Coordinates of C-alpha atoms and ligand atoms in Angstrom, one line a residue:
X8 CA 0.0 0.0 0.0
X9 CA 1.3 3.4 -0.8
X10 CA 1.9 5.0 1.9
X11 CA 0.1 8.6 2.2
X12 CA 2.2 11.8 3.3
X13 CA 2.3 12.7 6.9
X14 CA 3.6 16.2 8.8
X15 CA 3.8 17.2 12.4
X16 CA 3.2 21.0 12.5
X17 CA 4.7 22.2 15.9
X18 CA 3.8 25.9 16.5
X19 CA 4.6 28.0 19.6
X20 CA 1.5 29.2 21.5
X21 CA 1.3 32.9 20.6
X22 CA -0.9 34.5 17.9
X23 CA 2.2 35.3 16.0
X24 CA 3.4 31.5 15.9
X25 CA -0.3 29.9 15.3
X26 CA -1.2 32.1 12.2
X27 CA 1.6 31.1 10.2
X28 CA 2.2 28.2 11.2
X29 CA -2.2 27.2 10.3
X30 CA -1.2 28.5 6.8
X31 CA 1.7 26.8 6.1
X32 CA -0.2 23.4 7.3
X33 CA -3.5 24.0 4.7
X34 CA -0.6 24.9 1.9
X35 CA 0.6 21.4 2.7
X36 CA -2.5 19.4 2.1
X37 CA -3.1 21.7 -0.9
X38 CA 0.3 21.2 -2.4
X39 CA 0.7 17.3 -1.5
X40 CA -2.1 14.8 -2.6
X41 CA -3.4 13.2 0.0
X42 CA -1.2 14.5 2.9
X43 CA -2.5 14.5 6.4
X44 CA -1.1 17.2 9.4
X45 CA -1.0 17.2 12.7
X46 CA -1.2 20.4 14.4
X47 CA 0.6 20.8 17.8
X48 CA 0.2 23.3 20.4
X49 CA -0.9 23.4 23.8
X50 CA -4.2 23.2 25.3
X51 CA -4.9 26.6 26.1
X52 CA -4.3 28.0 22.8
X53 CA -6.7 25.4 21.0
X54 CA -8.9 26.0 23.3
X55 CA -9.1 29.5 22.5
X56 CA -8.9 29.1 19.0
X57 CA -11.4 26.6 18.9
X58 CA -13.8 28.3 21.7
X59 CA -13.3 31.9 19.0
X60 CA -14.3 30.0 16.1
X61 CA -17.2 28.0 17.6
X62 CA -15.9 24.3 16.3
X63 CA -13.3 21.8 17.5
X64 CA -12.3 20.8 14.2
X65 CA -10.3 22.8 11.5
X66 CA -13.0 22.9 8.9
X67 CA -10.2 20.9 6.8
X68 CA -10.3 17.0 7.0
X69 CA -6.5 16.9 6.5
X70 CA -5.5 19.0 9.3
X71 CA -6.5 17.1 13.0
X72 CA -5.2 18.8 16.1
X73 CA -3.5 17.0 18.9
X74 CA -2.9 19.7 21.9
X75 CA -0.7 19.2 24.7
X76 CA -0.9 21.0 28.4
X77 CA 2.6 22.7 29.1
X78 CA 1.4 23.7 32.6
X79 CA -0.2 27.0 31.6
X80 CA -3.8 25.5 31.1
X81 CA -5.4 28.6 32.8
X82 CA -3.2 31.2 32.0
X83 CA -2.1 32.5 28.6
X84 CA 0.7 34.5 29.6
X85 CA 3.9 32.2 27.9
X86 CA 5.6 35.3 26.4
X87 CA 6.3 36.6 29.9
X88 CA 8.2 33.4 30.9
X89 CA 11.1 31.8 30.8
X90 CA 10.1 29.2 32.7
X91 CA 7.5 29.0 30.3
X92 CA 10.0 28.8 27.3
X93 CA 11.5 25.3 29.6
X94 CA 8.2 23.8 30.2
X95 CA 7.0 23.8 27.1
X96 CA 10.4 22.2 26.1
X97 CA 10.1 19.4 28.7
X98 CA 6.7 18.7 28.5
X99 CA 6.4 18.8 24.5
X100 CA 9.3 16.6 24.5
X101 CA 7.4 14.0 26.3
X102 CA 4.1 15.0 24.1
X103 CA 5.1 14.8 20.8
X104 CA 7.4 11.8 21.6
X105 CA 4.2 9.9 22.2
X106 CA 3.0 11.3 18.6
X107 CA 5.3 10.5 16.9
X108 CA 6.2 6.9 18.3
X109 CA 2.3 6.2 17.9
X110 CA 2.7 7.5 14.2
X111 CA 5.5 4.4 13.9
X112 CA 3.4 2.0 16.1
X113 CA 0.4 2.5 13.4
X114 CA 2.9 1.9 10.3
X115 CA 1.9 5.4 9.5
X116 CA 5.1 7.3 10.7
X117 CA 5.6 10.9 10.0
X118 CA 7.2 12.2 6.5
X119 CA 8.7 15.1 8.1
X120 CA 8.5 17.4 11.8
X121 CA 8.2 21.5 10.9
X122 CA 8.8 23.1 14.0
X123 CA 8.5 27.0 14.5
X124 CA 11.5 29.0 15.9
X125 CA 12.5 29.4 19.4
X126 CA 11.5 25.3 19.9
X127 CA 14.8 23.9 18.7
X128 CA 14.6 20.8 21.1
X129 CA 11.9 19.2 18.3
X130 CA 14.6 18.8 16.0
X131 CA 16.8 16.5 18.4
X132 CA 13.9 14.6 18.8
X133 CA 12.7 13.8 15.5
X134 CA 15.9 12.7 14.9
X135 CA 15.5 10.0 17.8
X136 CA 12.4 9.2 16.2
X137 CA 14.4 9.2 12.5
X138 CA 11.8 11.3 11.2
X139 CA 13.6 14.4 8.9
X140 CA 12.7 18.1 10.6
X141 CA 12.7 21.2 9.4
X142 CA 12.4 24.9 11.1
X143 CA 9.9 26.9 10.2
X144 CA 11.4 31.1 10.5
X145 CA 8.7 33.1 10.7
X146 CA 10.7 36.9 10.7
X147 CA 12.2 38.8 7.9
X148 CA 15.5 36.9 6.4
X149 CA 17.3 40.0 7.0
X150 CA 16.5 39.3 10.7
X151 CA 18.0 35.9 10.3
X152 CA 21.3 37.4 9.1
X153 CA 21.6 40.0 11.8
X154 CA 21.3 37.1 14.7
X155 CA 23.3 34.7 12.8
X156 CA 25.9 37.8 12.6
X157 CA 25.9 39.0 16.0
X158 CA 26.4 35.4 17.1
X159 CA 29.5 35.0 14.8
X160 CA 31.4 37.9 15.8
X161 CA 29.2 41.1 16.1
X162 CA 27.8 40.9 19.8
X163 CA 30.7 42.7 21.1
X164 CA 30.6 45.2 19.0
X165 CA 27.1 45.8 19.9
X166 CA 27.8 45.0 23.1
X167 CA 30.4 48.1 23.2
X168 CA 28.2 50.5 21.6
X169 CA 25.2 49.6 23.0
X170 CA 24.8 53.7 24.5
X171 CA 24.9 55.1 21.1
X172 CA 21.5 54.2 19.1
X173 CA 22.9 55.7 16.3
X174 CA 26.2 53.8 16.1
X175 CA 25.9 52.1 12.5
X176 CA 26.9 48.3 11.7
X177 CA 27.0 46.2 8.8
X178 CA 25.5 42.9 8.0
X179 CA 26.5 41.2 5.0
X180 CA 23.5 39.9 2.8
X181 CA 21.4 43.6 4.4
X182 CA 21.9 45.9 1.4
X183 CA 21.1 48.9 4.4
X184 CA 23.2 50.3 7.1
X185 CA 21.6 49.1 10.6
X186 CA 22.5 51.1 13.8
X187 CA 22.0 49.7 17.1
X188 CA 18.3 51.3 17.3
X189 CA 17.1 49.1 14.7
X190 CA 18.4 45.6 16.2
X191 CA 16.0 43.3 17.6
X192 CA 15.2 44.3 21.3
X193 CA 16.5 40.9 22.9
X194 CA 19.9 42.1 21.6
X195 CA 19.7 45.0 24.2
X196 CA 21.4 43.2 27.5
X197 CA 19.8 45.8 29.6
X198 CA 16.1 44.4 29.1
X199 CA 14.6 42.2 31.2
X200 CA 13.6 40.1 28.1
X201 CA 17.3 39.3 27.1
X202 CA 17.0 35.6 28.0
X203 CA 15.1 34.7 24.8
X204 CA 18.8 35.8 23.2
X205 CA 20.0 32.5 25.1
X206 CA 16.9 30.4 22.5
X207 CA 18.0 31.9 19.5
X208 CA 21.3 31.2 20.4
X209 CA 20.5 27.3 20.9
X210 CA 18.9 27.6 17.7
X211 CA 21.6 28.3 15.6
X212 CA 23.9 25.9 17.5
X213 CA 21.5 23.0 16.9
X214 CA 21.4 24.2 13.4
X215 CA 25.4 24.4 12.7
X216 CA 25.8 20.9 14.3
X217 CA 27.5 18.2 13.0
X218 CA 25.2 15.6 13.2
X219 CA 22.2 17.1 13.3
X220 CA 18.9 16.2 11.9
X221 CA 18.5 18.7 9.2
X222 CA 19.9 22.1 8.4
X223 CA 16.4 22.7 6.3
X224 CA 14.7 26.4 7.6
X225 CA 11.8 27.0 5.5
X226 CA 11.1 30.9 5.8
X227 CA 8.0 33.1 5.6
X228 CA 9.3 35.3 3.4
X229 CA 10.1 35.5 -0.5
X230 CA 13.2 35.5 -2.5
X231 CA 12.4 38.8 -4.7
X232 CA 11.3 40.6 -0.9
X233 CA 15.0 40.0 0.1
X234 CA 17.0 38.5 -2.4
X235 CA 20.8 39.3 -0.8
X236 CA 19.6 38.2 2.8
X237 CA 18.1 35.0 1.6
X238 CA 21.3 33.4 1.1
X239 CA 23.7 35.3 3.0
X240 CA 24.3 32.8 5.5
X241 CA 26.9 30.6 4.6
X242 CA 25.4 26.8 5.0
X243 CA 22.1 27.9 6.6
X244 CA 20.5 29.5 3.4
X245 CA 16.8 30.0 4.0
X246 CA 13.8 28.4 2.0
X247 CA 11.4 31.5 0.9
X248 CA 7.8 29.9 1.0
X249 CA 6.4 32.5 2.1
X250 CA 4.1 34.9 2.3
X251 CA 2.0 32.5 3.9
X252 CA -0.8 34.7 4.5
X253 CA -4.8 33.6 3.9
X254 CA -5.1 32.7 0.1
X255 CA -8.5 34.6 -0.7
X256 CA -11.3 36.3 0.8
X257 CA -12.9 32.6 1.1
X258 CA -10.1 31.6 3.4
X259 CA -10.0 34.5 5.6
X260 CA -13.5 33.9 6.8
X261 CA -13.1 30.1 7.1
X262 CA -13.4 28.3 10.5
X263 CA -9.0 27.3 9.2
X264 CA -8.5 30.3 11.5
X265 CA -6.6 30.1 14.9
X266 CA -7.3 33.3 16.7
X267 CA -6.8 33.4 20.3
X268 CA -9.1 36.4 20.6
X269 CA -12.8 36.7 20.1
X270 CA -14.1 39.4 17.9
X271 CA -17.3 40.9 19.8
X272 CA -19.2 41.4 16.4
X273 CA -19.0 41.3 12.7
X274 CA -20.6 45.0 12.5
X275 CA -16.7 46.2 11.0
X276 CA -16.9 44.7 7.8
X277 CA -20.5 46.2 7.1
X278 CA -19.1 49.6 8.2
X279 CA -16.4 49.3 6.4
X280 CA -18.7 48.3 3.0
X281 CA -20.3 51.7 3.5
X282 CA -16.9 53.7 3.2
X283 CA -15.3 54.7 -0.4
X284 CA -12.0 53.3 -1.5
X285 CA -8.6 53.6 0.3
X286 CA -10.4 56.2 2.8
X287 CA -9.9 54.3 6.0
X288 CA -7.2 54.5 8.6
X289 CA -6.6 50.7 9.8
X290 CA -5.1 50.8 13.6
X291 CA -3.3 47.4 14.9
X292 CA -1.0 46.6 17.1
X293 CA -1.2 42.7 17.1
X294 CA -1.7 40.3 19.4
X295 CA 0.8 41.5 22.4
X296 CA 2.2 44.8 22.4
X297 CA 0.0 47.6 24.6
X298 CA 0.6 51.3 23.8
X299 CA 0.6 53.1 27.2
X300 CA -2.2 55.8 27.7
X301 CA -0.4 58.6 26.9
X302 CA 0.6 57.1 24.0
X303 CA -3.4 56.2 23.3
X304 CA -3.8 59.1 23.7
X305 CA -1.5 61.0 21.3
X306 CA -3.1 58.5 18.7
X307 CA -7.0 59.3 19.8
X308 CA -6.0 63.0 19.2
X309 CA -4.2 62.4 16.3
X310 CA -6.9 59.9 14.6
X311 CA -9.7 63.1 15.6
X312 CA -7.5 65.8 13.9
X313 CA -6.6 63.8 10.8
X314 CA -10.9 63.3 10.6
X315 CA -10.6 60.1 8.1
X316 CA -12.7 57.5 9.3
X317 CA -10.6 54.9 11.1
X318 CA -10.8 51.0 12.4
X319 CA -8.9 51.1 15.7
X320 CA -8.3 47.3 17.6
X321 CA -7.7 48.5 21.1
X322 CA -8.0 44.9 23.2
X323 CA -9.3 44.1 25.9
X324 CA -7.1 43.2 29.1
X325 CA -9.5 41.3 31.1
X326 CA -5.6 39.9 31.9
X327 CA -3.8 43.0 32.7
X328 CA -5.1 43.4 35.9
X329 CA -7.9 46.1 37.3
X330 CA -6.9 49.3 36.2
X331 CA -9.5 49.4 33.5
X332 CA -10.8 52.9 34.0
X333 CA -7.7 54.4 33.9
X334 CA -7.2 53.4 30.9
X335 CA -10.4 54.6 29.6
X336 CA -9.7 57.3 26.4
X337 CA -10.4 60.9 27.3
X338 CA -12.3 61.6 23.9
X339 CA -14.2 57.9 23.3
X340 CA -17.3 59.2 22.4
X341 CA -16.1 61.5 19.9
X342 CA -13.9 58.7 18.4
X343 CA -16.5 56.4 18.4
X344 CA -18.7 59.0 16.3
X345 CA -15.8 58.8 13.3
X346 CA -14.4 55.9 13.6
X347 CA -14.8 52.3 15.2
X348 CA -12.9 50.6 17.9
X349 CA -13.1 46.8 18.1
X350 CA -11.4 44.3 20.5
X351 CA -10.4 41.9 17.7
X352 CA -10.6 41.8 13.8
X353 CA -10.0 39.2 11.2
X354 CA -7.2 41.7 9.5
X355 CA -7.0 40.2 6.5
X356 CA -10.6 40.8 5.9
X357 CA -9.9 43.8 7.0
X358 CA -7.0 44.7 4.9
X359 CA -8.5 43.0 1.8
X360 CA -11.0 45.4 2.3
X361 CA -11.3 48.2 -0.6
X362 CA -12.4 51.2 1.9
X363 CA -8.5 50.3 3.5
X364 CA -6.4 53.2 2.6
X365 CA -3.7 52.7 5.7
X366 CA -2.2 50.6 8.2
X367 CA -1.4 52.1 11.3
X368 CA 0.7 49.5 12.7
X369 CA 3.2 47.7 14.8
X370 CA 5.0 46.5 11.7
X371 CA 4.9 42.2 13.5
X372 CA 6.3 40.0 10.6
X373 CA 2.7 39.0 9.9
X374 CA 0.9 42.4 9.7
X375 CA 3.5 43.2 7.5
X376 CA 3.6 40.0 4.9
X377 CA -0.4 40.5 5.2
X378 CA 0.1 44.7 3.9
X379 CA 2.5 43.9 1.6
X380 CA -0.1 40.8 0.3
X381 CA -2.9 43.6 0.1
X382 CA -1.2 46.2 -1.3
X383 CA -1.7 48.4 2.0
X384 CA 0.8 50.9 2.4
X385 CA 2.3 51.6 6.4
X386 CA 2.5 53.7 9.0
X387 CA 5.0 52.2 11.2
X388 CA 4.8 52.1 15.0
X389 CA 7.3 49.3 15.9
X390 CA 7.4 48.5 20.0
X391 CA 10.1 45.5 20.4
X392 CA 11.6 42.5 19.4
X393 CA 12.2 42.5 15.6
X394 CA 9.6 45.0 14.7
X395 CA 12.2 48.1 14.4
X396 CA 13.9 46.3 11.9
X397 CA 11.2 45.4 10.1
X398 CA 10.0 49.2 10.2
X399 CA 13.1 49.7 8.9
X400 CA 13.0 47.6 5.4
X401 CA 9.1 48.6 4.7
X402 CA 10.8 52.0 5.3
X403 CA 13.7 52.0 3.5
X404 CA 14.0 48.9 1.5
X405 CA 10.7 48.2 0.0
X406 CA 9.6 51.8 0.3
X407 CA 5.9 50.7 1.5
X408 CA 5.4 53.1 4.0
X409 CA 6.9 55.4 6.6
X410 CA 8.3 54.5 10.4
X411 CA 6.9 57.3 12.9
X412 CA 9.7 59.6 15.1
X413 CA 9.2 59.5 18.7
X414 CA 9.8 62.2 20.9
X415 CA 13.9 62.4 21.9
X416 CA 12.6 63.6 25.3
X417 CA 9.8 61.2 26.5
X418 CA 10.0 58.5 24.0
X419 CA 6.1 59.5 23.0
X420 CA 4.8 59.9 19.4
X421 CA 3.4 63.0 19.3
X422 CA -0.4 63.4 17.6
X423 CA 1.3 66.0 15.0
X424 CA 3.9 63.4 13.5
X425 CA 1.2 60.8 13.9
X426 CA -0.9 63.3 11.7
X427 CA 1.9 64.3 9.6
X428 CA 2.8 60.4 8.6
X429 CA -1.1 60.0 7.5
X430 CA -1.7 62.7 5.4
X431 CA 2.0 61.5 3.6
X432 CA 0.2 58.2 3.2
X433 CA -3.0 59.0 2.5
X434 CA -3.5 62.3 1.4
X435 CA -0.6 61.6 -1.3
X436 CA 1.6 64.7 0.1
X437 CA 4.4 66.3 -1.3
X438 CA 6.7 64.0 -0.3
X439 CA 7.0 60.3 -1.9
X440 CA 2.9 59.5 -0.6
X441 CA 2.1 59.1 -4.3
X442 CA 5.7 56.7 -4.6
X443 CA 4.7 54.8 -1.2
X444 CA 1.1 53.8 -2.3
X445 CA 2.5 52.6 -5.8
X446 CA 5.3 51.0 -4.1
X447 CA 2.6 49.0 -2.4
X448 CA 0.6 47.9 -5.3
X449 CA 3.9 46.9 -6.9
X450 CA 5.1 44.5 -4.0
X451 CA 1.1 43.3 -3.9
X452 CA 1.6 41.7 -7.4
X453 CA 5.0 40.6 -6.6
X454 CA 3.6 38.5 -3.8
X455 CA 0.5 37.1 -6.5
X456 CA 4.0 36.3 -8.6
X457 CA 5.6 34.0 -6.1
X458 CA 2.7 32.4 -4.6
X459 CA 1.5 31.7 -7.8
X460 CA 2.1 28.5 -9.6
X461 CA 5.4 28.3 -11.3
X462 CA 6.6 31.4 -8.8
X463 CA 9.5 31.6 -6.6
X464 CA 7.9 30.2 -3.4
X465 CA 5.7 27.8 -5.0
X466 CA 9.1 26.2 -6.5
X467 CA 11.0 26.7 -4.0
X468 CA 8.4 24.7 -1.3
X469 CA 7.9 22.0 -4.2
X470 CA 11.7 21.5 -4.6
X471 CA 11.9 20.8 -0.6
X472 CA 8.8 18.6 -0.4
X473 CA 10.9 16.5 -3.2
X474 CA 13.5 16.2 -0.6
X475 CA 11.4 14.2 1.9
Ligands
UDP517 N1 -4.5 39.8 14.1 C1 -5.9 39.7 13.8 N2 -6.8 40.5 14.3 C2 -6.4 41.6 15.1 C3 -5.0 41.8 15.4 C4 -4.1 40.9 14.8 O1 -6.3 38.7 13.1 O2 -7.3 42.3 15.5 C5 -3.6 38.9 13.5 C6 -2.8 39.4 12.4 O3 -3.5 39.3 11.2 C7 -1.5 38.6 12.4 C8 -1.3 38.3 13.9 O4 -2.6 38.5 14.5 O5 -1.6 37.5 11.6 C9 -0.3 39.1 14.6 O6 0.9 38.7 14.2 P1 2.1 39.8 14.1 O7 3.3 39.1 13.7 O8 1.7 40.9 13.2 O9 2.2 40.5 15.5 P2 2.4 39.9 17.0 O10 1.0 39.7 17.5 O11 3.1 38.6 17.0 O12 3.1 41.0 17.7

């Protein structure tokens, strides 16, 4: 009997992790006949995504879930913790042991174990199961290079200059000089966050290893999106697959969604029907980052004075302890007369949406494969980790939109650059507006080339699945 293809699809338990990770599991059953995933990730993430989405199943037969507790059943709070970080490495050990032993047991073993970053322990185990692995990157390749580099000889110059924000650095394969401002946050020793620099750090020793399993990384990104950065890494060149974002407007309403947070209506999209072309402002932050409330502020005022209609996801922090009415926004009811403010959106919907004109946002690897995929040009807020960077090359690289200047003094954006960056966008002004909303269409039909069949992705995803 032929024996059918069969995938374990690890995926870390944040929003930022499950997306991808969903998309690049339904692009396996569409590209392989007949393949069959298993999606992994722990209990209290599939129980939000299922409890969102109102089913249990994936609304694709190929794709079965198989959770696993790691000890934060109750309490989604994973990207706080370390400790986190080491129980779901202990306990996913154990978990996805079992499946993949039963997988053998059955005479059905796994084809091949794609594991998203930060979990570098799966590939050890696969290969004590002899099933072939393969990381899954889900950040800019450029990002890739700049850890792989400050692992392999740049840390101490970082280190050194760590005071100077402006102090410049090169990377090679990043076609852009990078001072120490746009570096990932983790690389700044003087955050509390700094230990996830010790994961990435594992990662690319498991991945230089002798003997290990597989050197594969399969990357959401593309090649013609960053063609030098792609391969600039010596033995550890990348895989573009990418953008793995929702294929269509039937997709991104399909129950094959994992969100962890509940939308409290549907009334957006209707609203949003009702407004002309490219008029709206769209306002995200993603799933973790909160903006403090001066900083809510500044936006409110700016969003008022700017007087474009506006979609603003402000969540809720039922979480975040009990200092709710603080937080409350000075000028709500105004707002809420322009604009609307949701808890949670389906974004691509939202960006796929023709009233779209802007996307106030964050600038998370996703938001930004999913702006560049709808041809959405950016106003860029980044808050931490890699989002600075990315900022940086929708800034400067792809020319898709504009990073905002904070305040030298406070740190805050003020509501007049917030304004300024908006009109530039949306209002076409003097600047390069006109440029930065073409620029946008452009890289739109770039990403329709790749994903396409016969395009760079599509190939390159094919040539790896030949590999198995
Ligand atoms: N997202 C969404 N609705 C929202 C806010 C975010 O569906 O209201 C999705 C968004 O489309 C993206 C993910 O959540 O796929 C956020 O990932 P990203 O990498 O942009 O940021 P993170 O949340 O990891 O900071």
């Amino acid at each position: 009997m032929v024996q059918l293809p069969r995938f374990l699809v690890l995926a870390f338990p944040v929003q930022g992790c499950i997306n991808p990770s969903l998309n690049l599991a339904k692009t396996l059953t569409r590209l392989v006949p007949g393949a069959q995933v298993t999606f992994v990730t722990s209990v209290h993430a599939h129980r939000l995504m299922t409890m969102n989405k109102g089913s249990s199943s994936s609304g694709y037969d190929s794709v079965s879930f198989a959770p696993f507790s790691d000890g934060f059943d109750d309490n989604f709070t994973p990207v706080n913790g370390e400790r986190h970080l080491e129980e779901f490495r202990r306990r996913g050990w154990q978990a996805v042991g079992e499946i993949l032993e039963s997988g053998r047991k059955e005479g059905r073993p796994y084809t091949c174990l794609v594991y998203t970053f930060l979990l570098s322990w799966a590939a050890d185990l696969a290969a004590e199961h002899n099933v072939p692995a393969a990381m899954f990157w889900m950040q800019p390749a450029t990002v890739f290079n700049i850890y792989y580099y400050y692992f392999h000889g740049h840390r101490e110059i970082v280190r050194d200059n760590s005071k100077n924000p402006s102090f410049s650095l090169s990377f090679p394969g990043v076609p852009l000089a990078i001072t120490i401002k746009d570096l990932p946050s983790f690389m700044d020793e003087s955050t509390a966050n700094t230990y996830f620099i010790r994961f990435y750090q594992e990662m690319f020793e498991d991945l230089e290893k002798e003997n290990t399993n597989t050197k594969i990384v399969l990357a959401n990104t593309f090649d013609e999106l960053e063609p030098e950065a792609i391969r600039a890494t010596g033995k550890l060149n990348l895989i573009g697959i990418g953008p793995l974002v929702p294929a269509d407007q039937a997709e991104n309403k399909s129950l094959f969604q994992g969100d962890l947070f509940k939308e409290s209506s549907r009334d957006y999209i209707d609203w949003l029907n009702t407004k002309p072309k490219t008029t709206v402002v769209y306002v995200s932050f993603g799933s973790i980052s909160v903006l403090s409330k001066q900083q809510m502020e500044e936006m409110a005022k700016a969003l008022l004075e700017f007087g474009r209609p506006f979609l603003w996801v402000i969540r809720e922090k039922s979480d975040q302890g009990d200092d709710e009415e603080d937080d409350e926004l000075s000028c709500r009811e105004e707002l809420e007369k322009l604009g609307m403010i949701v808890p949670w959106c389906s974004q691509m919907e939202v960006l796929s949406n023709e009233s779209i004109g802007c996307f106030v946002s964050h600038c998370g690897w996703n938001s930004t494969l999913e702006s560049l995929a709808s041809g959405v040009p950016v106003v860029g807020f980044p808050q931490w980790v890699e989002q600075g960077t990315n900022a940086k090359l929708i800034e400067e690289m792809w020319k898709t939109g504009v990073r905002l200047k904070p305040n030298d003094e406070d740190g805050i954006v003020k509501s007049e650059e917030i304004k300024r960056c908006l009109e530039l966008v949306l209002l076409g002004g003097k600047e390069n507006g006109v440029e930065i909303v073409k620029n946008a269409k452009k890289w739109q039909n770039l990403v329709k080339e790749a994903t396409r069949e016969g395009g760079s992705s599509k190939k390159n995803f094919m040539a790896f699945l030949k590999t198995l």
